CSV table of C-alpha atoms and ligand atoms in Angstrom, one decimal:
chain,number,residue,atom,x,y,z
A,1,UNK,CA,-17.1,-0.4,-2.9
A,2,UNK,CA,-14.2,-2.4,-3.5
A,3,UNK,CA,-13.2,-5.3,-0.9
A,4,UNK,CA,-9.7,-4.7,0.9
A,5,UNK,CA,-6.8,-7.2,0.6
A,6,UNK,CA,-8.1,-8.3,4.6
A,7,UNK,CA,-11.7,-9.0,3.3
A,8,UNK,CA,-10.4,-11.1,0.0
A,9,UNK,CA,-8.0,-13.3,1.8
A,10,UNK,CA,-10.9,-14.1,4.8
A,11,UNK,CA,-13.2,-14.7,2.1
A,12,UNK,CA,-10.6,-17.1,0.6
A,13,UNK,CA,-9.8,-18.5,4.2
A,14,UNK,CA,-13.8,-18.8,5.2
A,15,UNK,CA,-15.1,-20.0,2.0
A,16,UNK,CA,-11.9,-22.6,1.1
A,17,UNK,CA,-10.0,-21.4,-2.1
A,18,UNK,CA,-7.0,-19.3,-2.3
A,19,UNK,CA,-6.3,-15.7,-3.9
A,20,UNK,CA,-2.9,-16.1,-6.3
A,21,UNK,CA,-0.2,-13.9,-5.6
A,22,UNK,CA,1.8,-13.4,-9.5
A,23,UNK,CA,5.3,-12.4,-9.7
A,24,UNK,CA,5.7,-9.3,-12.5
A,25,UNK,CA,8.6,-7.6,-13.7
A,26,UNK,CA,7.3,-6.0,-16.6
A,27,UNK,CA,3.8,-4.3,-18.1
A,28,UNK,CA,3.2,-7.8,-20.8
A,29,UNK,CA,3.2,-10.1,-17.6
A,30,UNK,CA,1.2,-8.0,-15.9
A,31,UNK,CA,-1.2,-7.6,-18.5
A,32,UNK,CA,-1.7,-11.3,-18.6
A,33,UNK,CA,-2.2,-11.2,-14.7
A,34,UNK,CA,-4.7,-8.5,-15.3
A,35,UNK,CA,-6.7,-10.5,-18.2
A,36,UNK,CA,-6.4,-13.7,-16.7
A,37,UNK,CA,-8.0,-12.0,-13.8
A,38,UNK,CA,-10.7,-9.9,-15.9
A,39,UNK,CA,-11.6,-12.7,-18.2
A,40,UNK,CA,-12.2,-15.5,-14.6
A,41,UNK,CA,-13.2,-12.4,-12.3
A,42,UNK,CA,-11.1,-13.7,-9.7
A,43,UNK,CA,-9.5,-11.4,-7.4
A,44,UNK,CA,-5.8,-11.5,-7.4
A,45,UNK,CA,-2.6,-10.4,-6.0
A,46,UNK,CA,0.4,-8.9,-8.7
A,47,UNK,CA,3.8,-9.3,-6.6
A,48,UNK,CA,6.8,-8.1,-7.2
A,49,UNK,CA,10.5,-9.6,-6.1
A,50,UNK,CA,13.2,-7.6,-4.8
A,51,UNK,CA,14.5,-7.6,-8.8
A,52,UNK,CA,11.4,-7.4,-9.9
A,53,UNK,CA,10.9,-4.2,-8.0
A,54,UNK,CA,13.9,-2.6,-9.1
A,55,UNK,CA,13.4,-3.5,-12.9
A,56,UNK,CA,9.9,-2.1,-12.7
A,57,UNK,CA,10.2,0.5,-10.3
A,58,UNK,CA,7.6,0.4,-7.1
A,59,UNK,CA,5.7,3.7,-7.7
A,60,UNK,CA,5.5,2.8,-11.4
A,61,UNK,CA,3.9,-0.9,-10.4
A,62,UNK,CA,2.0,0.5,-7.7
A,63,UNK,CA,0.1,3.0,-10.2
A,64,UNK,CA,-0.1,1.0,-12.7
A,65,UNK,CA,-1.8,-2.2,-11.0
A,66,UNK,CA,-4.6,0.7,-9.0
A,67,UNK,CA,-5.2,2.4,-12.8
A,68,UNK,CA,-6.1,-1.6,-13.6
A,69,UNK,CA,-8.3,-2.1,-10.7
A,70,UNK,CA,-10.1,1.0,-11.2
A,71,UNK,CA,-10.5,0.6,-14.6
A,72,UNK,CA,-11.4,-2.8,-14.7
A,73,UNK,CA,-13.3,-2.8,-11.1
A,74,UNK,CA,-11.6,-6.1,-10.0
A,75,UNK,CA,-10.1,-6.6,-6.6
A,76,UNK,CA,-6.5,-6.4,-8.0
A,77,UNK,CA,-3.8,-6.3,-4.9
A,78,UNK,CA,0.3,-5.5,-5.1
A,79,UNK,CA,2.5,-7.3,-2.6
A,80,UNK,CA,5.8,-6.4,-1.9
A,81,UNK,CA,7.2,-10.3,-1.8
A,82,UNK,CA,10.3,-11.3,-0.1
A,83,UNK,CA,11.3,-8.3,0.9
A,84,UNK,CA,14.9,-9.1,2.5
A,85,UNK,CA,15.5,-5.5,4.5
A,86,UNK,CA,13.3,-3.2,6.6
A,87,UNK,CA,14.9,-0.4,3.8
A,88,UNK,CA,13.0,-2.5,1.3
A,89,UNK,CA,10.2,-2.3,3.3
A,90,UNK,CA,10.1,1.0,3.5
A,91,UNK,CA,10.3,1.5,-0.6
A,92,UNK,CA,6.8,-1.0,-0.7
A,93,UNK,CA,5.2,1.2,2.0
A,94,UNK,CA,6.0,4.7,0.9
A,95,UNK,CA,5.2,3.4,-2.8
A,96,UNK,CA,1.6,2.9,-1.7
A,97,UNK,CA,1.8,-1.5,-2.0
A,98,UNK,CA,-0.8,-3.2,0.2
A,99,UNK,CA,0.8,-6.0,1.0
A,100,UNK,CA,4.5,-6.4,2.6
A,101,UNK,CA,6.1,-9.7,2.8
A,102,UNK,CA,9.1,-9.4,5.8
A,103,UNK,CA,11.8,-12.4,4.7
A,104,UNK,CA,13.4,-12.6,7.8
A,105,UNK,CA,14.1,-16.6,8.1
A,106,UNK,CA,17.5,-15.9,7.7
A,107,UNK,CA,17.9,-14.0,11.2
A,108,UNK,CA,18.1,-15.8,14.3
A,109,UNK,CA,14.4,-15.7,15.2
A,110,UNK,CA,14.4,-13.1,18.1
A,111,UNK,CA,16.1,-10.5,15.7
A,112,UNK,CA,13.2,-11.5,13.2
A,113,UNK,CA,10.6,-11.2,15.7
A,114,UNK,CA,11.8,-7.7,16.9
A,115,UNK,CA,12.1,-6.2,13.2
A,116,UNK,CA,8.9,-7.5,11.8
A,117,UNK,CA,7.0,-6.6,14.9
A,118,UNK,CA,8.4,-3.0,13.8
A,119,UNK,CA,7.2,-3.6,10.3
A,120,UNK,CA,3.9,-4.5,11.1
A,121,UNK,CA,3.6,-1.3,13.9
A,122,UNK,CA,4.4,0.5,10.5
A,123,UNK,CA,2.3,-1.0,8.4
A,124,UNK,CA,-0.8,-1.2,10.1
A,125,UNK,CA,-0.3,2.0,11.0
A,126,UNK,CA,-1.5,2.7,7.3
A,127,UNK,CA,-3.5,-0.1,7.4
A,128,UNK,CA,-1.2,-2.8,5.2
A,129,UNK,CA,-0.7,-5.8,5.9
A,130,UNK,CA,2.2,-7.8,6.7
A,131,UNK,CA,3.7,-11.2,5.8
A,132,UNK,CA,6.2,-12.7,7.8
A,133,UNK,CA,8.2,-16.1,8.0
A,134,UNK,CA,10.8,-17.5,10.3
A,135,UNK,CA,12.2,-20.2,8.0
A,136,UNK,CA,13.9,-20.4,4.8
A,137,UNK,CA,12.3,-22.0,1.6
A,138,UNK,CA,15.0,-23.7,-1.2
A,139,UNK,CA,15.3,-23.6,-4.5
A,140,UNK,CA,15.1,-20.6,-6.8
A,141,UNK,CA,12.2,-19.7,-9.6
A,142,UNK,CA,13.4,-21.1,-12.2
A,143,UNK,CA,13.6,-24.3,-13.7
A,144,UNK,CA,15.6,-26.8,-12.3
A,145,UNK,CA,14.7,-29.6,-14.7
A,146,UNK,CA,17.9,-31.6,-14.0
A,147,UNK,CA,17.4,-31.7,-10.4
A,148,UNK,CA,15.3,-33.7,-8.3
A,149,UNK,CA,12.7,-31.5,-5.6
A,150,UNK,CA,13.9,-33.1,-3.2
A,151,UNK,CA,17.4,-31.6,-3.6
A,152,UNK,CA,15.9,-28.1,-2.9
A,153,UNK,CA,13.9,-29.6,-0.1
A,154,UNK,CA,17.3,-30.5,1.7
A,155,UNK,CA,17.8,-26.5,2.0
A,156,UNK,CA,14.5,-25.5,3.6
A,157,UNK,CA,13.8,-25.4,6.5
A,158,UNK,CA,10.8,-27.2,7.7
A,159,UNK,CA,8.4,-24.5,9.6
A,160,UNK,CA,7.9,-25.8,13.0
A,161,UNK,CA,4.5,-25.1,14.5
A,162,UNK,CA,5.0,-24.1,17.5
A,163,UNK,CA,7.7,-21.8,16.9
A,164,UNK,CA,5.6,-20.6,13.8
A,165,UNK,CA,2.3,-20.1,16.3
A,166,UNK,CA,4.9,-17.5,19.2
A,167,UNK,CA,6.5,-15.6,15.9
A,168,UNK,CA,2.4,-14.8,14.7
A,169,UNK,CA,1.5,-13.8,18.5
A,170,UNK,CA,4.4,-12.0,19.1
A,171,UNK,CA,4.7,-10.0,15.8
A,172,UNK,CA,1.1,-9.4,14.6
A,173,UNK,CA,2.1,-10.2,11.1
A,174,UNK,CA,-1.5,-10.6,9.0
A,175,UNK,CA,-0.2,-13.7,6.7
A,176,UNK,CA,2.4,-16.4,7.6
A,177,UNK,CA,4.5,-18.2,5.3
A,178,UNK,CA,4.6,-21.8,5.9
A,179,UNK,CA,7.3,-23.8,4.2
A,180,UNK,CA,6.3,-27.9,4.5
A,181,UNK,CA,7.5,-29.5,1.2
A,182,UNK,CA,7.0,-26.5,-1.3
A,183,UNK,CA,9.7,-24.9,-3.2
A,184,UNK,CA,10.5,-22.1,-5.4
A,185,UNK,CA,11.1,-23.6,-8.8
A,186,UNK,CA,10.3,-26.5,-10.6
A,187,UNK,CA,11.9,-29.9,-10.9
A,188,UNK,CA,12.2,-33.4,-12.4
A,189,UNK,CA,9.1,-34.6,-10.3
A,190,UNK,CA,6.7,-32.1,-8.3
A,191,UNK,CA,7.6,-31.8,-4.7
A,192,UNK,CA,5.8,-34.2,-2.0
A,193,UNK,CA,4.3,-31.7,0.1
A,194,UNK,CA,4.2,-32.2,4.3
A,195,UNK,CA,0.3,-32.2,4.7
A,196,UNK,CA,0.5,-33.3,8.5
A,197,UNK,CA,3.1,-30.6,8.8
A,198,UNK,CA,0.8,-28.0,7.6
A,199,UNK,CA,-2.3,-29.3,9.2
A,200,UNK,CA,-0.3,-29.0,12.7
A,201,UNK,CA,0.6,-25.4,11.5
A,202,UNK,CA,-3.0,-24.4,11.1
A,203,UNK,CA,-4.1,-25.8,14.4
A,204,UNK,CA,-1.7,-23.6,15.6
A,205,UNK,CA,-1.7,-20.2,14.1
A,206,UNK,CA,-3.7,-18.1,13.9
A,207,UNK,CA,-3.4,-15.5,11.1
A,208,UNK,CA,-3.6,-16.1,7.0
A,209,UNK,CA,-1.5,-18.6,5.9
A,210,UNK,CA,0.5,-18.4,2.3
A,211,UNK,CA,1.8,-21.1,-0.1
A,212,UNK,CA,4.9,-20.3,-1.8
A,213,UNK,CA,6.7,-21.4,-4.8
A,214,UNK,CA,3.4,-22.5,-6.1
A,215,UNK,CA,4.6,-23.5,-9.6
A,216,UNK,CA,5.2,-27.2,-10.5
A,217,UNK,CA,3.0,-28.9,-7.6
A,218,UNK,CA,0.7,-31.1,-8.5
A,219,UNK,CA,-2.9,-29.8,-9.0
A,220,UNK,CA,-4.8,-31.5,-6.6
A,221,UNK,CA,-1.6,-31.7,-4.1
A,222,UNK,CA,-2.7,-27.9,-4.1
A,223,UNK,CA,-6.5,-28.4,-3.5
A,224,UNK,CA,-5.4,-30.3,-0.5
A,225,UNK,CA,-3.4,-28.2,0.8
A,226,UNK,CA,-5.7,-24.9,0.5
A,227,UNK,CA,-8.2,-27.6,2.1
A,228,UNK,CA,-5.9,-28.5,5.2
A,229,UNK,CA,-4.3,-25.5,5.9
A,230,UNK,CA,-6.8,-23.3,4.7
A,231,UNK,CA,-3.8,-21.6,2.7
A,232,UNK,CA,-5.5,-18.4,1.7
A,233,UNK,CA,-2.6,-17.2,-0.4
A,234,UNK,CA,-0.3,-18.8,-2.9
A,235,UNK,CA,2.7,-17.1,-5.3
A,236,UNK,CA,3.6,-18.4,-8.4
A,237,UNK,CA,6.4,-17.3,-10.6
A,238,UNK,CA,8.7,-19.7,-12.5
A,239,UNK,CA,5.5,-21.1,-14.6
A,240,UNK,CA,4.8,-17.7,-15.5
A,241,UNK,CA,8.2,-16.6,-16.7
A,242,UNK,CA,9.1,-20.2,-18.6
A,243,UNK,CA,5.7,-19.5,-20.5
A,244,UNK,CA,6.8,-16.0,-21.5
A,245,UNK,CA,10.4,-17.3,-22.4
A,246,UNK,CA,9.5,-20.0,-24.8
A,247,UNK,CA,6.3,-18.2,-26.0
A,248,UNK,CA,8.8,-15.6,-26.8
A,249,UNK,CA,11.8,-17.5,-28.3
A,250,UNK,CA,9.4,-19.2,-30.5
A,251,UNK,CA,7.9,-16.0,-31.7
A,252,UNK,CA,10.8,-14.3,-32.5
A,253,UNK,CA,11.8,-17.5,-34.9
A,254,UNK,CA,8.9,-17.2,-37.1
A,255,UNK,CA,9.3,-13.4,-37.5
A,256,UNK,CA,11.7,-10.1,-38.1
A,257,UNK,CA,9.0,-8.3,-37.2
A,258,UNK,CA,10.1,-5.2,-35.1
A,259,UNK,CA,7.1,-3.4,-33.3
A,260,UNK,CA,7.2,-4.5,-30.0
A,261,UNK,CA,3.8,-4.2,-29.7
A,262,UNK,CA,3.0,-7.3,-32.2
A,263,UNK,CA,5.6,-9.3,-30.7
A,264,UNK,CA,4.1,-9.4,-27.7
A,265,UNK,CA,0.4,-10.7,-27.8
A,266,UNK,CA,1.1,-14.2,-27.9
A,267,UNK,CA,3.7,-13.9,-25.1
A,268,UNK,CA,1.3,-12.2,-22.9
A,269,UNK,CA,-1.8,-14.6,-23.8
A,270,UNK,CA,0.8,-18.2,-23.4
A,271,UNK,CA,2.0,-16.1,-19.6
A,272,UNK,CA,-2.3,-15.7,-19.5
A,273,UNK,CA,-3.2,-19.2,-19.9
A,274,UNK,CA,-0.4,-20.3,-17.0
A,275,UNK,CA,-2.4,-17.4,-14.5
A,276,UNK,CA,-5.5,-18.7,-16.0
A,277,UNK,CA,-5.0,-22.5,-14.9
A,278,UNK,CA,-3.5,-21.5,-11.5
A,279,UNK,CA,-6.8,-19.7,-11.0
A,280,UNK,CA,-8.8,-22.2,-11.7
A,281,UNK,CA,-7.2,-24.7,-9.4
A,282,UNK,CA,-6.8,-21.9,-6.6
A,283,UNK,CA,-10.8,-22.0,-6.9
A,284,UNK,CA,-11.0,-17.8,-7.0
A,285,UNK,CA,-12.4,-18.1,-10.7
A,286,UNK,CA,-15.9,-15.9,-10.1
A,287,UNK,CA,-14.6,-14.4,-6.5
A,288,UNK,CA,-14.6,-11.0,-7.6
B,301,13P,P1,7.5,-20.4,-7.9
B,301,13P,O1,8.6,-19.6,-8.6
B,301,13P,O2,8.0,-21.8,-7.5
B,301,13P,O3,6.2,-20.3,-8.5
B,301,13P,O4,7.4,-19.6,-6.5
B,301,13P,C1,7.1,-18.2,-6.5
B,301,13P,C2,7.1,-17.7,-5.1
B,301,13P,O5,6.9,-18.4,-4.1
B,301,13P,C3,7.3,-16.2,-5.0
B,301,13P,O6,7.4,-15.8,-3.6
């Protein structure tokens, strides 16, 4: 029998590493999510953005991530991430994913509290689970290699603990996104994360906690982190699709090659070895 997405991430929680939660638009980058995954046998999450969804379709992700996990028996999850609308949230749900991040932390908090708490009746209804987050985290995934982290530190908002700690007991949400230093992107220096921050939130709260915008943060910044909060979650995206981007560029330089098929290999192993060293620092490598 195959664990649930519940069992994984208290595993992760229990036993101190972290499942990765990998952003994929298309079939290449989730074929290097699914080797990566195979070669390690580490459990792991495919996500998909609100884009990402749309360029992909959600039924088409959803059936082709389960024909992975079946035929590969590996504990291979789809979250719904950053969903911005409870109409979103209903696309993830009826398209069978497992996981449904709720962005709210753009309403004012008792408008986020009532609408999550409605997602997650939903949900766990069909027994998915829910992500929720009452704050806003900066930057974009993408490089920013010109800008300082700090500059897209200036537009998150810092979670606060206690506010974090009445959103999880008022909501039910499964997994909490706690922003305290980390940002989507990366930047001229890695981002200096808030460790006391996070260790306050996890005293605190008590459901899952997730890491986002895990690209460009130094290595053992991350250990500490998934050490001191017990993060049992973190997404990564912008390492992922820089790898594809130059992998590709490069490719297409050396060759006028036209089968799309042999243009791609090397683009989906360089997008591999990026899932392949974020598993390994996660510490999920032989969790499946
Ligand atoms: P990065 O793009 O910084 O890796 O963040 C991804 C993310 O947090 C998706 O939700």
């Amino acid at each position: 029998m195959q664990k649930s997405a519940r069992e994984v991430l208290e595993q992760a929680q229990n036993e101190g590493w972290a499942i990765g939660a990998f952003n994929a638009a298309n079939i290449e980058t989730l074929r290097a999510i699914v080797a990566a995954a195979s070669k390690l046998r580490s459990p792991v999450i495919v996500e998909s953005s609100s884009g990402e969804t749309k360029f992909f379709g959600a039924e088409n992700l959803v059936d082709v991530v389960k024909n992975f996990r079946e035929e590969l028996n590996l504990p291979i999850f789809i979250n719904l991430d950053h969903s911005p609308s409870e109409e979103e949230i209903k696309v993830g749900l009826d398209a069978g994913y497992e996981l449904l991040h709720f962005d709210g932390g753009k309403l004012p908090f008792e408008e986020n509290v009532e609408k999550t708490k409605r997602i997650v009746e939903q949900a766990h209804a069909k027994g998915l689970l829910v992500e929720g987050e009452i704050d806003h985290i900066g930057g974009s995934s993408a490089p920013h290699l010109g800008e300082s982290a700090e500059s897209a530190q200036k537009s998150t908002t810092y979670t606060d603990p206690d506010k974090a700690a009445e959103f999880c007991k008022e909501t039910g949400v499964d997994t909490f996104a706690a922003f305290f230093g980390n940002v989507h992107g990366v930047y001229k220096e890695p981002p200096k994360l808030d460790l006391e921050r996070l260790k306050k939130i996890r005293e605190k709260v008590d459901c899952f906690l997730s890491m986002h915008g895990g690209s460009g943060i130094k290595d053992e910044d991350v250990r500490e982190a998934i050490k001191v909060g017990r993060i049992a979650k973190i997404n990564v995206n912008t390492e992922m699709r820089v790898a594809f981007r130059e992998a590709l560029e490069h490719d297409l330089k050396k060759t006028d090659e036209v089968a799309i098929y042999k243009i791609m290999p090397p683009v989906i192993e360089a997008v591999q070895k990026v899932v392949e060293e974020k598993i390994k620092v996660f510490g999920s490598e032989g969790k499946a």
